[in-house]
mmCIF file of C-alpha atoms and ligand atoms in Angstrom:
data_model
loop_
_atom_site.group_PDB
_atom_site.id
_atom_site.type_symbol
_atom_site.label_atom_id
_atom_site.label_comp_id
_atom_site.label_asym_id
_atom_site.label_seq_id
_atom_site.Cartn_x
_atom_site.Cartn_y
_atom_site.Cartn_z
ATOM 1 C CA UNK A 1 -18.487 52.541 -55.936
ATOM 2 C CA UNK A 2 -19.711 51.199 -59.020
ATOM 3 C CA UNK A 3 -20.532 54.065 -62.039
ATOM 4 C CA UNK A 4 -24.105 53.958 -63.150
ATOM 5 C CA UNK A 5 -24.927 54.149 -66.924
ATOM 6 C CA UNK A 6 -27.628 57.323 -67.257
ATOM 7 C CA UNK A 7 -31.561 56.014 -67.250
ATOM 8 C CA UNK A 8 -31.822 55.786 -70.910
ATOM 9 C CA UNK A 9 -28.377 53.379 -71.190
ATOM 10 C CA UNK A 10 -29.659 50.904 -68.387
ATOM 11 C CA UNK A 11 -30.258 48.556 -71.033
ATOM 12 C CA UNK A 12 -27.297 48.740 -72.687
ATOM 13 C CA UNK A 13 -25.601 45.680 -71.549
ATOM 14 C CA UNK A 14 -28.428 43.425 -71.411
ATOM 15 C CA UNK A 15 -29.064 43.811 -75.239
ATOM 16 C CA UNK A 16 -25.205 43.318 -75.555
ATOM 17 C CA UNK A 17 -25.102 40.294 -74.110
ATOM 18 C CA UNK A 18 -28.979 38.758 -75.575
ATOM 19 C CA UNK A 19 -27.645 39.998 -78.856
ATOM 20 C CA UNK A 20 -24.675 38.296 -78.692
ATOM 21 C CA UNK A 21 -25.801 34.930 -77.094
ATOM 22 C CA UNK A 22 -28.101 34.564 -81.147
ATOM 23 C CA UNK A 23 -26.333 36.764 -83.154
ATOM 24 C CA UNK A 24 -22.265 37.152 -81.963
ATOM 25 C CA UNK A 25 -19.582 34.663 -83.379
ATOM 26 C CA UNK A 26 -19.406 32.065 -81.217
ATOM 27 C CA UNK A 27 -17.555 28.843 -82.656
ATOM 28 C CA UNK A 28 -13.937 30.898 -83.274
ATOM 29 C CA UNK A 29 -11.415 28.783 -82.246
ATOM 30 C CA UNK A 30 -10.154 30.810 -79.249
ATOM 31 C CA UNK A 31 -13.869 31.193 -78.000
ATOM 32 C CA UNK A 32 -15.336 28.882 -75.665
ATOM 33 C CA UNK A 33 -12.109 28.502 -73.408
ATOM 34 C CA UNK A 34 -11.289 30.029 -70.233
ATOM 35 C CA UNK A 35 -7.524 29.612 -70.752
ATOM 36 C CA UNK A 36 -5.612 32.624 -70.704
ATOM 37 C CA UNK A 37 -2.929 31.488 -72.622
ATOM 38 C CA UNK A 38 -5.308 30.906 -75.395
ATOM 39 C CA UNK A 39 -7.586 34.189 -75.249
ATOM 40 C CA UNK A 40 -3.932 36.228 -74.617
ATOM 41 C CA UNK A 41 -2.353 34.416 -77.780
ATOM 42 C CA UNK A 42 -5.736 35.426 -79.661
ATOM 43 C CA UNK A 43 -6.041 38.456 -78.728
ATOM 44 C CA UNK A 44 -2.185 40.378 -79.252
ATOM 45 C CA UNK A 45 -2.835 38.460 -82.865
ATOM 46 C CA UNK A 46 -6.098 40.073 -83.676
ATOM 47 C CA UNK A 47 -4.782 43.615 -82.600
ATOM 48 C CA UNK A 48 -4.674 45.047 -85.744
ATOM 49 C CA UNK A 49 -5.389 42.072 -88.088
ATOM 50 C CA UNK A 50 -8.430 40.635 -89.245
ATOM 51 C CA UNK A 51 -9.922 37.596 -87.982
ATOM 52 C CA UNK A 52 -9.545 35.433 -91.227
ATOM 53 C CA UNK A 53 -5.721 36.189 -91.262
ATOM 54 C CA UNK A 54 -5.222 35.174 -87.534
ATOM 55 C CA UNK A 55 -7.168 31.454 -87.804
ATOM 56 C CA UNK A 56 -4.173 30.018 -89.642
ATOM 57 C CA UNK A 57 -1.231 31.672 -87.359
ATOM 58 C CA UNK A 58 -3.479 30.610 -84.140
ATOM 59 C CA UNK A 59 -3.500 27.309 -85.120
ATOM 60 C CA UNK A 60 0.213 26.997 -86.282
ATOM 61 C CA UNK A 61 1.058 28.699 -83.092
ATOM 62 C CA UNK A 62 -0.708 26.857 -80.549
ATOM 63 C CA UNK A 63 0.754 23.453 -82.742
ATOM 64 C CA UNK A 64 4.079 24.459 -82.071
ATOM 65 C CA UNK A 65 3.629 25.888 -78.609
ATOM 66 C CA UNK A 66 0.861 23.862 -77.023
ATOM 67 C CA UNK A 67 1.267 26.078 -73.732
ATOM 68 C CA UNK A 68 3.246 29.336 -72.612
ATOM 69 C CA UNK A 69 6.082 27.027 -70.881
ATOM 70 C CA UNK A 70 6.787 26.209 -74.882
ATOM 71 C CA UNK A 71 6.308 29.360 -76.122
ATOM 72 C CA UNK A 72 8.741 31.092 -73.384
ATOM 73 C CA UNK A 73 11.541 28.386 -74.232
ATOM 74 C CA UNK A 74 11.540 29.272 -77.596
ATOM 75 C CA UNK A 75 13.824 30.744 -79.693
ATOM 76 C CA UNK A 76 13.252 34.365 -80.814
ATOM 77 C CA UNK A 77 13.921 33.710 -84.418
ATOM 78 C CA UNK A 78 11.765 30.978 -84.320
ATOM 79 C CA UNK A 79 8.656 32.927 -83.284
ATOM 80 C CA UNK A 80 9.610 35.845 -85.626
ATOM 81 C CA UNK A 81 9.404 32.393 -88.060
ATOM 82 C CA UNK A 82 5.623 31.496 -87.428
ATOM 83 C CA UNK A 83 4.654 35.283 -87.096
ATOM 84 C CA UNK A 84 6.099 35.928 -90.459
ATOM 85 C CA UNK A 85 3.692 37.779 -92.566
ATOM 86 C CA UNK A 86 1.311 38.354 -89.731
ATOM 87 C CA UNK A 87 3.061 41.965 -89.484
ATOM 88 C CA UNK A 88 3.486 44.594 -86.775
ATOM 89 C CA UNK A 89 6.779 42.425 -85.327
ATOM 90 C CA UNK A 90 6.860 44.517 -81.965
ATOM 91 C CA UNK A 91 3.570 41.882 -81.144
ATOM 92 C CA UNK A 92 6.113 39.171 -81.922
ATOM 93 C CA UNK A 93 8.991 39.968 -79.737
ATOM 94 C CA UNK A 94 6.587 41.378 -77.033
ATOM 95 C CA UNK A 95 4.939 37.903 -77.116
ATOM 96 C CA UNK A 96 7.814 35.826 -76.381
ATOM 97 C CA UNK A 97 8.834 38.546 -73.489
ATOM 98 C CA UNK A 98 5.975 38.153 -72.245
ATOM 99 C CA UNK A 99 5.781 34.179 -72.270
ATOM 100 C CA UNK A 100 9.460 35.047 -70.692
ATOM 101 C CA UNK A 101 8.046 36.870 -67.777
ATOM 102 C CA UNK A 102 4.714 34.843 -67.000
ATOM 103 C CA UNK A 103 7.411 31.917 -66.555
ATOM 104 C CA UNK A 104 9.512 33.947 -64.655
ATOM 105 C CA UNK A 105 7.741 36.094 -62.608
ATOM 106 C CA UNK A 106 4.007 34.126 -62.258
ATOM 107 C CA UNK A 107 4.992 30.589 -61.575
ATOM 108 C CA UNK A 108 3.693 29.854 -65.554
ATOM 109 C CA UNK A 109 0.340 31.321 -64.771
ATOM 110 C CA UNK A 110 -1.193 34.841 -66.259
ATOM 111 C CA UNK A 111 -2.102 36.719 -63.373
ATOM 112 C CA UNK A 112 -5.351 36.668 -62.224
ATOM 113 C CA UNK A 113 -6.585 40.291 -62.875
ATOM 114 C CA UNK A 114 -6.167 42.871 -65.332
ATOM 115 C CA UNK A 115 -4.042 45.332 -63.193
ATOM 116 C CA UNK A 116 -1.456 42.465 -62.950
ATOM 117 C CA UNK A 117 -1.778 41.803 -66.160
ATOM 118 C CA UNK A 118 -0.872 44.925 -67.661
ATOM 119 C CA UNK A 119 2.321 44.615 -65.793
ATOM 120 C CA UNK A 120 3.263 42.120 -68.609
ATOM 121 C CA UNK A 121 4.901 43.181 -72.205
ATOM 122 C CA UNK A 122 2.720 44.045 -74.456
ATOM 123 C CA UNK A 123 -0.565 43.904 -72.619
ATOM 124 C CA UNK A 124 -2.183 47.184 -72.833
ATOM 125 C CA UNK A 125 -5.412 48.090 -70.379
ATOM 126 C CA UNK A 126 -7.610 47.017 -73.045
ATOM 127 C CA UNK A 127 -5.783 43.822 -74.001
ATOM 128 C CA UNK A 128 -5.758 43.491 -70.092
ATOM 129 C CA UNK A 129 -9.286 43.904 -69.628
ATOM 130 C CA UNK A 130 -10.500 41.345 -72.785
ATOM 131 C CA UNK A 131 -8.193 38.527 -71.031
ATOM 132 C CA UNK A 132 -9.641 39.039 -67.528
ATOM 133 C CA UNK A 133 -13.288 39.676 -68.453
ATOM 134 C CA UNK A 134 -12.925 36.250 -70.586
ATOM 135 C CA UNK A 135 -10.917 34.195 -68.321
ATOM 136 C CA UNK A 136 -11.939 35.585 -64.930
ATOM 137 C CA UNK A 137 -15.128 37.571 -65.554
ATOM 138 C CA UNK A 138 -13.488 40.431 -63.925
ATOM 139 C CA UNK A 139 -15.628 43.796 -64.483
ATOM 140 C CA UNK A 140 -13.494 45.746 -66.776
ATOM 141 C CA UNK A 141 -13.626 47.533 -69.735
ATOM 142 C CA UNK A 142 -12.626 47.043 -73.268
ATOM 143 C CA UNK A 143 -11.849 50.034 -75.549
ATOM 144 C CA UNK A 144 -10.231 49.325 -78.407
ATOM 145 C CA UNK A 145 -11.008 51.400 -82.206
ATOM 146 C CA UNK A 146 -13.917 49.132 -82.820
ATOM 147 C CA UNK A 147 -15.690 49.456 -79.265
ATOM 148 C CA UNK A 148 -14.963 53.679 -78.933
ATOM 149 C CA UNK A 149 -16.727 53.410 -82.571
ATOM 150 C CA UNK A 150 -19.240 51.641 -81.067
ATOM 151 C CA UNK A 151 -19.533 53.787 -78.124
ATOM 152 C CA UNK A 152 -19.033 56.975 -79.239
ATOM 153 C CA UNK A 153 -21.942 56.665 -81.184
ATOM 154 C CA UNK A 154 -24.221 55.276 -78.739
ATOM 155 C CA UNK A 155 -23.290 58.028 -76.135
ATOM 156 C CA UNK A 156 -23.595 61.258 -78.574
ATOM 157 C CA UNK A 157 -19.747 61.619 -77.480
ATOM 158 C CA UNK A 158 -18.378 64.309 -79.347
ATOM 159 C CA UNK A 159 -15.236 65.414 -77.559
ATOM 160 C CA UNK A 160 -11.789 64.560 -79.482
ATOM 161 C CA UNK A 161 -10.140 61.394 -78.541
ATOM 162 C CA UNK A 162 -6.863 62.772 -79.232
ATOM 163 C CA UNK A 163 -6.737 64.630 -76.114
ATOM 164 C CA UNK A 164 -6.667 62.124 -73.325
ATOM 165 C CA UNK A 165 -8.807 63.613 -70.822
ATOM 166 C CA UNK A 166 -11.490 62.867 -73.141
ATOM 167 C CA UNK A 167 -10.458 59.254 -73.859
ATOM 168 C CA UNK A 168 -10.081 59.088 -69.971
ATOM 169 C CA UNK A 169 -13.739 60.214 -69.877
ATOM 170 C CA UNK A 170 -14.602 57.754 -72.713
ATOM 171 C CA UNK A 171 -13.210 54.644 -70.614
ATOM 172 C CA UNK A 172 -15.190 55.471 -67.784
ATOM 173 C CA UNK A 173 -18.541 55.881 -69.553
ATOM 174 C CA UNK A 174 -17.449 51.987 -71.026
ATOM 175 C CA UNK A 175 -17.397 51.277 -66.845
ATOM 176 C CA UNK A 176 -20.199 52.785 -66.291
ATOM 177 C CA UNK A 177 -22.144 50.568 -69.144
ATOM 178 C CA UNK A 178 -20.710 47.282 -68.250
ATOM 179 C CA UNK A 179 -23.166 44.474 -66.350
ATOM 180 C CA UNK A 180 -22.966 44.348 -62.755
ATOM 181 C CA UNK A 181 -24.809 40.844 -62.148
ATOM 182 C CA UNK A 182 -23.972 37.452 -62.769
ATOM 183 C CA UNK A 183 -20.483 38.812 -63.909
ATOM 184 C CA UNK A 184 -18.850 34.983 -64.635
ATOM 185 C CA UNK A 185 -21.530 34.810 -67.600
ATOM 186 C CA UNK A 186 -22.816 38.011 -68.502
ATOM 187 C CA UNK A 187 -18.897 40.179 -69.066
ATOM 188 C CA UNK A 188 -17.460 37.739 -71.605
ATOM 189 C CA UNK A 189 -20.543 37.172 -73.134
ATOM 190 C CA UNK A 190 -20.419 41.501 -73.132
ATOM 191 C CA UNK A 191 -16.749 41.871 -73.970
ATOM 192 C CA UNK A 192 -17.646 39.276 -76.943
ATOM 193 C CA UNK A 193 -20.983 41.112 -77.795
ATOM 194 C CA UNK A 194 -19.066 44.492 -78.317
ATOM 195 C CA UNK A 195 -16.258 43.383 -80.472
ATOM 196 C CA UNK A 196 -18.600 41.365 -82.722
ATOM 197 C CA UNK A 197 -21.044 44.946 -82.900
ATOM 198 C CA UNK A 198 -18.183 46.621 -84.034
ATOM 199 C CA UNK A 199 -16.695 44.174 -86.490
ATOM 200 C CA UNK A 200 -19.864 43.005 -87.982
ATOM 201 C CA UNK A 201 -22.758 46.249 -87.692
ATOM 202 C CA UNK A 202 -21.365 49.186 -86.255
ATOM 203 C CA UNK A 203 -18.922 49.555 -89.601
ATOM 204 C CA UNK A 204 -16.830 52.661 -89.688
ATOM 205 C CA UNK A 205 -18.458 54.065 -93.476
ATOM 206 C CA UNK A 206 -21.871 52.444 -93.598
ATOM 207 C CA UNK A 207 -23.494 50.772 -90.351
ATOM 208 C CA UNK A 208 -26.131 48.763 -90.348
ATOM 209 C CA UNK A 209 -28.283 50.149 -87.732
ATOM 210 C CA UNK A 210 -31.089 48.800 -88.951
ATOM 211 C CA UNK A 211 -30.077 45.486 -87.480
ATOM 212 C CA UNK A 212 -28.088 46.785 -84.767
ATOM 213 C CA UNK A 213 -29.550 45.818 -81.364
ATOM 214 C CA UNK A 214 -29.380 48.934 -79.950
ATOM 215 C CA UNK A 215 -30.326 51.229 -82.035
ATOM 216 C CA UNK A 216 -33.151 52.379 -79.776
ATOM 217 C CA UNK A 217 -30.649 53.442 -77.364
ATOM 218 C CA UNK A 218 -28.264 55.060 -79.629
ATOM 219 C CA UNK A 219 -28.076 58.652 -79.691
ATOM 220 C CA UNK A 220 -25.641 58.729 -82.709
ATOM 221 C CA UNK A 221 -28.613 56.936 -84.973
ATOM 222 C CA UNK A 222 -30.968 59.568 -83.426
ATOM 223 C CA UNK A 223 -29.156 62.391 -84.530
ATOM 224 C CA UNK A 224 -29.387 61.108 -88.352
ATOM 225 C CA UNK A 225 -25.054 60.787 -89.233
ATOM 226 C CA UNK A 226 -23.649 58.306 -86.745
ATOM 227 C CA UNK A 227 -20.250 58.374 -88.717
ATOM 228 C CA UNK A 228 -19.588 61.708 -87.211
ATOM 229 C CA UNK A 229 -18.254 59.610 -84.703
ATOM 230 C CA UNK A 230 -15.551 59.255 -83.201
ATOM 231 C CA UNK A 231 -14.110 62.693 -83.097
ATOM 232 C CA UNK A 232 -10.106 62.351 -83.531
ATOM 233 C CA UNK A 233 -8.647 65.488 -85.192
ATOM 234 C CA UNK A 234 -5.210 64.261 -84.784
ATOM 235 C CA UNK A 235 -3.824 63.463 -88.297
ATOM 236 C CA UNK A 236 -1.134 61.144 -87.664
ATOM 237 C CA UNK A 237 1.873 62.883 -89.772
ATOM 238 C CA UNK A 238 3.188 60.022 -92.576
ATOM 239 C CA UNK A 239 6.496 60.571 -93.622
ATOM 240 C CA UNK A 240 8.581 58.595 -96.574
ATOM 241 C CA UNK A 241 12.067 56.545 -96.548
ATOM 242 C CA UNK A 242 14.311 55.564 -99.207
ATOM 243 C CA UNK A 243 16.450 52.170 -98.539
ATOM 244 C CA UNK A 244 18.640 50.351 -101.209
ATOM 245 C CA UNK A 245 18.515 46.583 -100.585
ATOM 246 C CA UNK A 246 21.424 44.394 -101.771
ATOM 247 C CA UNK A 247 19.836 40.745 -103.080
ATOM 248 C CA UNK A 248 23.239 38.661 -102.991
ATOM 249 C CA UNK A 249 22.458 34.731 -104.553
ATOM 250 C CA UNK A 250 24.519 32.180 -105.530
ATOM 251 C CA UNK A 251 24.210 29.425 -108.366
ATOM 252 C CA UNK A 252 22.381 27.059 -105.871
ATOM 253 C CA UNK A 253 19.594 29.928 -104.834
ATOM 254 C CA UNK A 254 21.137 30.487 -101.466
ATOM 255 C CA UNK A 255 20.590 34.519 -100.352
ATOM 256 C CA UNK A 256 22.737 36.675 -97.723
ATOM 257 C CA UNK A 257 20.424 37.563 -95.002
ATOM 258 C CA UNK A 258 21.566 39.931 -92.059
ATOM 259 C CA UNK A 259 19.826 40.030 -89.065
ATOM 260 C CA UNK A 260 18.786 43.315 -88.207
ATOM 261 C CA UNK A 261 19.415 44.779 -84.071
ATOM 262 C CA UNK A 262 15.898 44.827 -82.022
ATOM 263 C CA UNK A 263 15.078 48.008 -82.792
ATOM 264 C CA UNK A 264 14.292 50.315 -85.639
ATOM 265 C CA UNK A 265 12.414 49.402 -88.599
ATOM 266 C CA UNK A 266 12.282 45.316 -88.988
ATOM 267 C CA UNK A 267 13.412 44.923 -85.927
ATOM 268 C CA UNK A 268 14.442 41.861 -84.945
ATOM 269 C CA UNK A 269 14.179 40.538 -88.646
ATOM 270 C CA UNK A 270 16.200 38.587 -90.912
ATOM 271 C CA UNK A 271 16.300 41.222 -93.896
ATOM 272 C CA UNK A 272 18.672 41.613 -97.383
ATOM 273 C CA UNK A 273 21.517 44.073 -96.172
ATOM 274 C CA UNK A 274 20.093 47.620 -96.186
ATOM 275 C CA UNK A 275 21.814 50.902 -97.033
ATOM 276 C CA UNK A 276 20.662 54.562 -97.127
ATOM 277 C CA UNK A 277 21.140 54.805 -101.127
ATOM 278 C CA UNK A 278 22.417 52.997 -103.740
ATOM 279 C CA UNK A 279 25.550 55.034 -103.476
ATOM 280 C CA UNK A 280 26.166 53.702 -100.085
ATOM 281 C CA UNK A 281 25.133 50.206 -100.875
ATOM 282 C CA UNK A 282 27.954 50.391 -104.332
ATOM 283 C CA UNK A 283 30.529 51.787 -102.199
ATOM 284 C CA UNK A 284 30.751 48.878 -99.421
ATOM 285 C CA UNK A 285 31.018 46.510 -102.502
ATOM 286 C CA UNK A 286 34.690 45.648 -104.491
ATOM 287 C CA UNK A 287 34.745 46.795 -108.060
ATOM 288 C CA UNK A 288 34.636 43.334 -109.212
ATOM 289 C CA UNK A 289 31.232 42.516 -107.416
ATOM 290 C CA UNK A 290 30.104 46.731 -108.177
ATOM 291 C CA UNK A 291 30.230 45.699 -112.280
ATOM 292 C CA UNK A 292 27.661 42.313 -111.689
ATOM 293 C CA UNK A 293 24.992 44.890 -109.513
ATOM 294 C CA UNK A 294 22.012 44.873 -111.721
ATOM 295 C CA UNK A 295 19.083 46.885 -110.925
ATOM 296 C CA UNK A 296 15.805 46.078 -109.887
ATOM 297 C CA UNK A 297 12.272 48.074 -110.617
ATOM 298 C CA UNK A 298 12.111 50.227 -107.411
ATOM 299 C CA UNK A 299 8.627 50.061 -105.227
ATOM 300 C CA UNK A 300 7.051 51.421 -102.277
ATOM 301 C CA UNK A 301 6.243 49.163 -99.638
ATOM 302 C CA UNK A 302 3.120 51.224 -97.149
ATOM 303 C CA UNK A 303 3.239 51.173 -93.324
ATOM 304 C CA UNK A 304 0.805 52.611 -91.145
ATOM 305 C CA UNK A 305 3.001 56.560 -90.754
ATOM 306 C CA UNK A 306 5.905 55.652 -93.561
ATOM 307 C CA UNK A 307 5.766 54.648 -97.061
ATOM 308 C CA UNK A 308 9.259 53.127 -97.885
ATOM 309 C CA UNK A 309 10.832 53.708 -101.542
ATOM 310 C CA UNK A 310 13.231 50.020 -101.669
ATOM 311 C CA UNK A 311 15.154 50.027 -104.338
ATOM 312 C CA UNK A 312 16.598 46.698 -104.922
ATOM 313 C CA UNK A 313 20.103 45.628 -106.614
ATOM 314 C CA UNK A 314 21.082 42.002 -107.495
ATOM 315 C CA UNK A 315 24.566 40.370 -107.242
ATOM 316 C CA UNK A 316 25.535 37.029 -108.784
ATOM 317 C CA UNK A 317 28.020 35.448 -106.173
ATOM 318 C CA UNK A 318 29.788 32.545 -107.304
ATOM 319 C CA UNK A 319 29.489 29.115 -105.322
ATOM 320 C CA UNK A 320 32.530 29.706 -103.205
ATOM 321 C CA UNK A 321 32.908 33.489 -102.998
ATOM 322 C CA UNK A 322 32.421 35.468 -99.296
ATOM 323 C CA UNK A 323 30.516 38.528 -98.749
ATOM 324 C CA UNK A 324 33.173 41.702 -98.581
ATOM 325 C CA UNK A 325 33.697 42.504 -95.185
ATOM 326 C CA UNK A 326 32.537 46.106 -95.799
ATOM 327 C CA UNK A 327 29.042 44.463 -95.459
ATOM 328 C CA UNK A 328 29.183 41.593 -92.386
ATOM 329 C CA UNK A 329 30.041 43.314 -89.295
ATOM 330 C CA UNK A 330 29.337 42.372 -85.514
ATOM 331 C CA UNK A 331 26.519 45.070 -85.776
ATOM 332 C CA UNK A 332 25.026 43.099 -88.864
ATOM 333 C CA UNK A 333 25.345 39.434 -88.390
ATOM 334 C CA UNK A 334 24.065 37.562 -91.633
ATOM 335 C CA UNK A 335 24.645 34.323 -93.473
ATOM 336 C CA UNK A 336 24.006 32.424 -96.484
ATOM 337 C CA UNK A 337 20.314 30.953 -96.589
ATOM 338 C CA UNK A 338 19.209 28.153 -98.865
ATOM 339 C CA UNK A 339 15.361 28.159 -100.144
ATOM 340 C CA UNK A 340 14.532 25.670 -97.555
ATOM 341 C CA UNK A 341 15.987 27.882 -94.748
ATOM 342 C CA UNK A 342 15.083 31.672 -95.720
ATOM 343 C CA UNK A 343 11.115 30.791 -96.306
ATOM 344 C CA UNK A 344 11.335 29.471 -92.361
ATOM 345 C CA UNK A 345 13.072 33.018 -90.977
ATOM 346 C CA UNK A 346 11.279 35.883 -89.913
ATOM 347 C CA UNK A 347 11.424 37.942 -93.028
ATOM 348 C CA UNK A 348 9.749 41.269 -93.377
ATOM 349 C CA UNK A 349 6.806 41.227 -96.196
ATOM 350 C CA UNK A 350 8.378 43.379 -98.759
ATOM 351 C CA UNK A 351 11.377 41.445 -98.679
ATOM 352 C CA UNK A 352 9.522 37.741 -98.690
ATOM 353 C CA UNK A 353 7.866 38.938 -101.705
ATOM 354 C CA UNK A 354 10.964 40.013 -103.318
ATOM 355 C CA UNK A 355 12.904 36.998 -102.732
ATOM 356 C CA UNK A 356 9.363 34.325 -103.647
ATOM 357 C CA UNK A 357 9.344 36.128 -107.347
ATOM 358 C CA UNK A 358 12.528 34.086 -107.830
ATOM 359 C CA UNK A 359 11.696 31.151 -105.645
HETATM 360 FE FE1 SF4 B 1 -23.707 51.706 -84.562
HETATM 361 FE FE2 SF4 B 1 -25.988 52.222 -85.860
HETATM 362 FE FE3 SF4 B 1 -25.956 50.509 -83.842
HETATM 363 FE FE4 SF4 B 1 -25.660 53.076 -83.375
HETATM 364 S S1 SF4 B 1 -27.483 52.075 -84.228
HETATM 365 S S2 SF4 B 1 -24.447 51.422 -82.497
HETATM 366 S S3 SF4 B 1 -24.482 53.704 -85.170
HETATM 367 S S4 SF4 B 1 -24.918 50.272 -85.801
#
């Protein structure tokens, strides 16, 4: 049985969707399509990355892999490649897994609903529920941080959303709210309607209710301090990390590059050799390499829970000299990269920086 939204919320949707129909973006290049490659691709890039960043990497991407049978035959390194910059590398690798699977598994077709679609990599319920509301017009929910803004407010919902009981409760108040006729038209025209809200009015510091098409339903705006919500206490805890990164180059501008195992931090990534200090980093080296190390200004590079002290160290190699052994190891695969290679490779951003000051 279908949830119903209380009296006051029957509206809800319908001022959604009207709203977004004149006022919603509507001309972004992964709009207007019903092909779930497309809205997928779009929407594991925008997790976590603004619209104006992702136009560029959409486009690149869907030039190089027109459609997922492209994508899946890819190499790894080369997707890391055209997701360089774009950050948060898990979406990479979970990408091209999931390409993997849909070829695999599906015949080269997404599944059909959300449920099956969350079986995929990467492809959380509300990823799930975007795609199939989109392609399908399935009735499902969205909730990601800009729609439980969104939400929250509307609703008055107060409990904390790091307990998941409430978040539970919070997804099926977004049921409860979604359309129920003429679902083909009216849920991605919804889905749509709610993300733009949240990106565009319903701002985290300052909304602009005064525009916002439902402020006569929201309870938040009644109340007088709608950025009381959401209520999260849960402080995620940041903690620090110190690495010592050895920059090897020879005369022609070629760089050592390892590339680093699937998992930990860079993950995946072709990365200057890392060590825990510089003490570690001077002892794999021979004394006659140790006395051309030459120090360079330390910096922290922020992630979302670390900030990461890198303190980098040069080495002239000469044309025909090897990297000691002490530093190439099955574990750590590198090579030597010209300029023309390394700027293709999946680089982390800290490091492409690094390495484009001397480019
Ligand atoms: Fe957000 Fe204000 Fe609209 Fe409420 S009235 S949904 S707080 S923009």
């Amino acid at each position: 049985m279908k949830e119903k939204p209380s009296r006051s919320l029957q509206a809800f949707s319908g001022e959604i969707v009207r709203w977004q129909a004149s006022h919603g973006r509507n001309s972004l290049p992964w709009q207007n399509t019903r092909d779930p490659y497309r809205v997928w691709l779009s929407e594991i890039m925008l997790q976590q990355t603004q619209v104006a960043t992702v136009l560029d990497y959409y486009a690149r991407f869907l030039q190089r892999f027109p459609t997922v049978k492209e994508l899946a035959a890819a190499s790894e390194d080369e997707v890391l490649g055209l997701w360089s910059g774009l950050g948060y590398y898990s979406r990479a690798r979970n990408l091209h897994k999931c390409a993997q699977d849909v070829m695999a598994l599906h015949g080269g077709r997404f599944p059909g609903t959300a449920e099956q679609l969350q079986t995929l990599p990467g492809i959380g319920r509300s990823t799930a529920a975007a795609i199939a509301s989109f392609c399908f017009g399935e009735r499902v929910a969205i909730l990601d941080g800009n729609v439980k803004r969104v939400l929250t407010r509307v609703l008055g919902f107060s409990a904390d959303l790091a307990q998941s009981a409430n978040e539970r409760a919070l997804w099926a108040q977004a049921v409860a709210l979604l359309p129920d006729q003429d679902l083909p038209d009216t849920m991605p025209r919804y889905t749509q309607g709610l993300m733009d809200l949240g990106a565009t009015i319903c701002a985290g510091r300052q909304p602009q209710c005064l525009l916002c098409p439902v402020q006569k339903l929201c309870r938040g705006f009644a109340e007088g301090n709608p950025c009381t919500y959401p209520v999260k206490t849960r402080k995620l805890k940041r903690t620090a990390q110190a690495l010592s990164l050895l920059w090897a180059r020879k005369p022609d501008g070629s760089v050592w590059l390892e590339k680093r195992s699937s998992k930990g931090i860079w993950g995946g990534l072709y990365c200057l050799p890392v060590f825990e200090s510089d003490d570690a980093l001077t002892a794999d080296l021979p004394p006659s390499l140790r006395e051309r190390l030459d120090p360079l200004p330390a910096f922290v590079h922020v992630l979302t829970h670390k900030d990461l002290h890198l303190s980098p160290w040069i080495a002239g190699f000469r044309a025909e000299q090897s990297m000691p052994k002490a530093v190439v190891s099955p574990e750590r695969p590198g090579a030597w990269f010209g300029p023309a290679e390394w700027s293709a490779l999946g680089l982390p951003a800290p490091i492409r920086k690094l390495l484009e000051q001397d480019a």
